[in-house]
mmCIF file of C-alpha atoms in Angstrom:
data_model
loop_
_atom_site.group_PDB
_atom_site.id
_atom_site.type_symbol
_atom_site.label_atom_id
_atom_site.label_comp_id
_atom_site.label_asym_id
_atom_site.label_seq_id
_atom_site.Cartn_x
_atom_site.Cartn_y
_atom_site.Cartn_z
ATOM 1 C CA GLY W 58 114.020 97.032 -91.807
ATOM 2 C CA ASP W 59 111.039 97.269 -89.477
ATOM 3 C CA GLN W 60 107.442 96.842 -90.050
ATOM 4 C CA LEU W 61 107.246 100.526 -90.760
ATOM 5 C CA GLY W 62 110.098 100.131 -93.589
ATOM 6 C CA ALA W 63 112.700 101.840 -92.003
ATOM 7 C CA PRO W 64 116.002 101.087 -90.632
ATOM 8 C CA ASP W 65 115.905 98.346 -87.220
ATOM 9 C CA ARG W 66 114.687 100.024 -83.965
ATOM 10 C CA GLY W 67 116.712 97.612 -81.998
ATOM 11 C CA ARG W 68 119.658 99.403 -83.735
ATOM 12 C CA VAL W 69 118.533 102.982 -83.556
ATOM 13 C CA HIS W 70 118.740 102.563 -79.763
ATOM 14 C CA ARG W 71 121.644 100.961 -79.054
ATOM 15 C CA ASP W 72 123.405 103.522 -81.426
ATOM 16 C CA LEU W 73 121.124 106.468 -79.674
ATOM 17 C CA VAL W 74 122.282 105.441 -76.028
ATOM 18 C CA GLY W 75 125.881 103.944 -77.118
ATOM 19 C CA PRO W 76 129.042 106.352 -76.621
ATOM 20 C CA GLY W 77 129.085 107.249 -80.442
ATOM 21 C CA ALA W 78 125.671 109.482 -79.544
ATOM 22 C CA GLN W 79 127.708 111.195 -77.544
ATOM 23 C CA GLU W 80 129.918 111.909 -79.663
ATOM 24 C CA LEU W 81 128.101 112.778 -82.388
ATOM 25 C CA ILE W 82 126.305 115.576 -80.623
ATOM 26 C CA GLU W 83 129.508 116.826 -78.990
ATOM 27 C CA HIS W 84 130.807 117.228 -82.577
ATOM 28 C CA PHE W 85 127.607 118.893 -83.449
ATOM 29 C CA LEU W 86 127.299 121.509 -80.496
ATOM 30 C CA ALA W 87 131.127 122.608 -81.001
ATOM 31 C CA LYS W 88 131.292 122.923 -84.869
ATOM 32 C CA GLN W 89 127.937 124.972 -84.481
ATOM 33 C CA GLN W 90 129.071 126.398 -81.437
ATOM 34 C CA LEU W 91 126.149 125.775 -79.564
ATOM 35 C CA GLU W 92 125.508 124.922 -75.557
ATOM 36 C CA ARG W 93 121.826 123.583 -75.683
ATOM 37 C CA PHE W 94 119.328 122.775 -78.697
ATOM 38 C CA SER W 95 115.405 121.618 -79.767
ATOM 39 C CA LEU W 96 115.029 118.175 -81.584
ATOM 40 C CA MET W 97 112.161 117.866 -84.065
ATOM 41 C CA GLY W 98 111.730 114.630 -85.776
ATOM 42 C CA PHE W 99 109.327 112.843 -87.837
ATOM 43 C CA SER W 100 108.329 108.645 -87.553
ATOM 44 C CA MET W 101 111.615 107.190 -86.576
ATOM 45 C CA GLY W 102 113.227 110.933 -86.105
ATOM 46 C CA GLY W 103 110.822 111.578 -83.677
ATOM 47 C CA PHE W 104 111.507 108.117 -81.859
ATOM 48 C CA ALA W 105 114.855 109.340 -81.907
ATOM 49 C CA SER W 106 114.018 112.543 -80.646
ATOM 50 C CA PHE W 107 112.255 111.254 -77.640
ATOM 51 C CA MET W 108 115.472 108.769 -77.307
ATOM 52 C CA LEU W 109 117.921 111.549 -76.892
ATOM 53 C CA ALA W 110 115.311 113.758 -75.077
ATOM 54 C CA ASP W 111 117.341 113.560 -71.285
ATOM 55 C CA ARG W 112 120.250 114.659 -72.571
ATOM 56 C CA PRO W 113 121.064 117.935 -70.568
ATOM 57 C CA GLU W 114 121.747 119.547 -73.932
ATOM 58 C CA VAL W 115 118.244 119.211 -75.252
ATOM 59 C CA ARG W 116 115.849 121.855 -74.244
ATOM 60 C CA ALA W 117 112.941 121.024 -76.013
ATOM 61 C CA VAL W 118 111.457 118.093 -78.734
ATOM 62 C CA VAL W 119 108.674 117.707 -80.901
ATOM 63 C CA ALA W 120 108.314 114.380 -82.087
ATOM 64 C CA ILE W 121 105.796 113.838 -84.794
ATOM 65 C CA ASP W 122 104.020 110.435 -85.467
ATOM 66 C CA ALA W 123 106.725 108.407 -83.716
ATOM 67 C CA PRO W 124 107.034 104.974 -83.138
ATOM 68 C CA PRO W 125 107.536 103.274 -80.256
ATOM 69 C CA ALA W 126 110.882 101.283 -79.379
ATOM 70 C CA GLU W 127 110.320 98.196 -80.819
ATOM 71 C CA ASP W 128 107.039 98.031 -80.607
ATOM 72 C CA ASN W 129 106.984 98.155 -77.229
ATOM 73 C CA ALA W 130 104.293 100.632 -76.619
ATOM 74 C CA ASP W 131 103.946 100.256 -72.942
ATOM 75 C CA GLY W 132 107.906 100.967 -72.029
ATOM 76 C CA PHE W 133 108.653 103.346 -74.100
ATOM 77 C CA ALA W 134 105.412 105.410 -73.599
ATOM 78 C CA ALA W 135 106.810 105.042 -69.562
ATOM 79 C CA ARG W 136 110.295 106.423 -70.951
ATOM 80 C CA VAL W 137 108.468 109.241 -72.470
ATOM 81 C CA LEU W 138 106.627 110.080 -69.285
ATOM 82 C CA ARG W 139 109.272 110.072 -67.116
ATOM 83 C CA LEU W 140 111.191 112.716 -69.251
ATOM 84 C CA LYS W 141 111.724 116.026 -67.300
ATOM 85 C CA THR W 142 112.419 117.562 -71.204
ATOM 86 C CA PRO W 143 109.435 119.772 -72.730
ATOM 87 C CA PHE W 144 108.069 117.215 -75.295
ATOM 88 C CA TRP W 145 104.933 118.279 -77.920
ATOM 89 C CA ALA W 146 104.227 114.891 -79.679
ATOM 90 C CA PHE W 147 102.047 114.895 -82.510
ATOM 91 C CA HIS W 148 99.715 111.990 -83.811
ATOM 92 C CA SER W 149 97.184 110.889 -85.944
ATOM 93 C CA SER W 150 94.908 107.635 -86.009
ATOM 94 C CA TYR W 151 95.477 104.207 -87.751
ATOM 95 C CA ALA W 152 93.780 100.934 -87.815
ATOM 96 C CA PRO W 153 94.740 97.689 -85.990
ATOM 97 C CA GLN W 154 95.297 95.818 -88.922
ATOM 98 C CA SER W 155 97.677 99.017 -90.060
ATOM 99 C CA ARG W 156 101.488 98.656 -90.197
ATOM 100 C CA PHE W 157 101.778 102.182 -88.111
ATOM 101 C CA PHE W 158 99.276 100.726 -85.756
ATOM 102 C CA ALA W 159 102.041 101.133 -83.080
ATOM 103 C CA ILE W 160 101.887 104.969 -83.436
ATOM 104 C CA SER W 161 98.239 104.965 -82.191
ATOM 105 C CA GLU W 162 98.774 102.706 -79.289
ATOM 106 C CA LEU W 163 102.065 104.332 -78.177
ATOM 107 C CA HIS W 164 100.597 107.943 -78.161
ATOM 108 C CA ARG W 165 97.168 106.731 -76.487
ATOM 109 C CA LEU W 166 99.466 105.559 -73.506
ATOM 110 C CA ILE W 167 101.575 108.949 -73.420
ATOM 111 C CA THR W 168 99.154 110.605 -71.099
ATOM 112 C CA VAL W 169 99.767 114.111 -71.108
ATOM 113 C CA PRO W 170 97.285 117.100 -72.554
ATOM 114 C CA GLU W 171 95.600 117.227 -75.633
ATOM 115 C CA VAL W 172 96.274 120.195 -76.962
ATOM 116 C CA PRO W 173 94.712 121.853 -80.566
ATOM 117 C CA PHE W 174 96.126 122.726 -83.462
ATOM 118 C CA GLY W 175 96.391 126.599 -84.223
ATOM 119 C CA SER W 176 98.340 128.068 -80.975
ATOM 120 C CA VAL W 177 101.396 127.589 -78.877
ATOM 121 C CA PRO W 178 100.470 125.586 -75.967
ATOM 122 C CA ARG W 179 101.246 126.776 -72.470
ATOM 123 C CA GLU W 180 101.913 122.951 -71.464
ATOM 124 C CA HIS W 181 105.133 122.304 -71.187
ATOM 125 C CA GLN W 182 104.463 118.637 -71.924
ATOM 126 C CA CYS W 183 101.485 117.735 -74.266
ATOM 127 C CA LYS W 184 100.390 116.380 -77.238
ATOM 128 C CA THR W 185 98.158 117.038 -80.161
ATOM 129 C CA PHE W 186 95.989 115.018 -82.468
ATOM 130 C CA VAL W 187 96.135 115.559 -86.484
ATOM 131 C CA ALA W 188 93.047 113.718 -88.160
ATOM 132 C CA PRO W 189 93.709 111.033 -90.196
ATOM 133 C CA ARG W 190 92.900 111.697 -94.164
ATOM 134 C CA GLY W 191 93.847 109.554 -97.521
ATOM 135 C CA SER W 192 95.702 106.432 -97.017
ATOM 136 C CA ASP W 193 97.921 105.670 -93.721
ATOM 137 C CA HIS W 194 100.858 106.909 -95.544
ATOM 138 C CA GLU W 195 98.959 109.712 -96.679
ATOM 139 C CA THR W 196 97.953 110.182 -93.357
ATOM 140 C CA HIS W 197 101.737 109.644 -91.532
ATOM 141 C CA SER W 198 102.975 112.047 -94.309
ATOM 142 C CA ARG W 199 100.491 114.680 -94.008
ATOM 143 C CA VAL W 200 100.818 114.617 -90.459
ATOM 144 C CA CYS W 201 104.608 115.804 -90.661
ATOM 145 C CA ASN W 202 103.718 118.477 -93.602
ATOM 146 C CA GLU W 203 100.808 120.033 -90.683
ATOM 147 C CA VAL W 204 103.402 120.378 -88.282
ATOM 148 C CA CYS W 205 106.273 121.505 -90.310
ATOM 149 C CA ARG W 206 104.131 124.328 -91.522
ATOM 150 C CA SER W 207 102.859 125.443 -88.466
ATOM 151 C CA ASP W 208 104.572 128.484 -87.000
ATOM 152 C CA ASP W 209 103.135 127.787 -83.520
ATOM 153 C CA VAL W 210 105.479 124.862 -83.558
ATOM 154 C CA TYR W 211 108.437 126.484 -83.918
ATOM 155 C CA GLN W 212 107.092 129.379 -81.690
ATOM 156 C CA TRP W 213 106.918 126.566 -78.905
ATOM 157 C CA LEU W 214 110.025 125.303 -79.426
ATOM 158 C CA LEU W 215 111.709 128.606 -79.041
ATOM 159 C CA ARG W 216 110.561 129.205 -76.168
ATOM 160 C CA TYR W 217 112.843 126.586 -74.473
ATOM 161 C CA LEU W 218 116.159 128.074 -76.154
#
């Protein structure tokens, strides 16, 4: 595991850019009879969404409190900023001593417009801050819950399908 208690990010990174990912996506598209799709991922799923965002089948990404690749916030933020795919990144704030601090660092470095929660943004690439409340674990879960309950997020995603 890594600092967030999730699977090793290096292994996840290798799996997402390897031939297995292509096979999985092709199987998914064929089974669902789709040509394109949008992704929404929380935590490591947000990381995975950003990793897959430059694939031609992916039309938009919502990444929720995503950590950087192998704790390299600078390099991963640069990768995110090179994306042409629309994305909306949701994040909270964590103290430097927190095991979630890499999430704060990544989103500080993703220099796209900060948009408020509560409406569908016009921006194709943006981020939204969700204020921390409770413990770090409670905050991390709360970001996911707030985003997943928001009709605005789904309306934004549907624009790209």
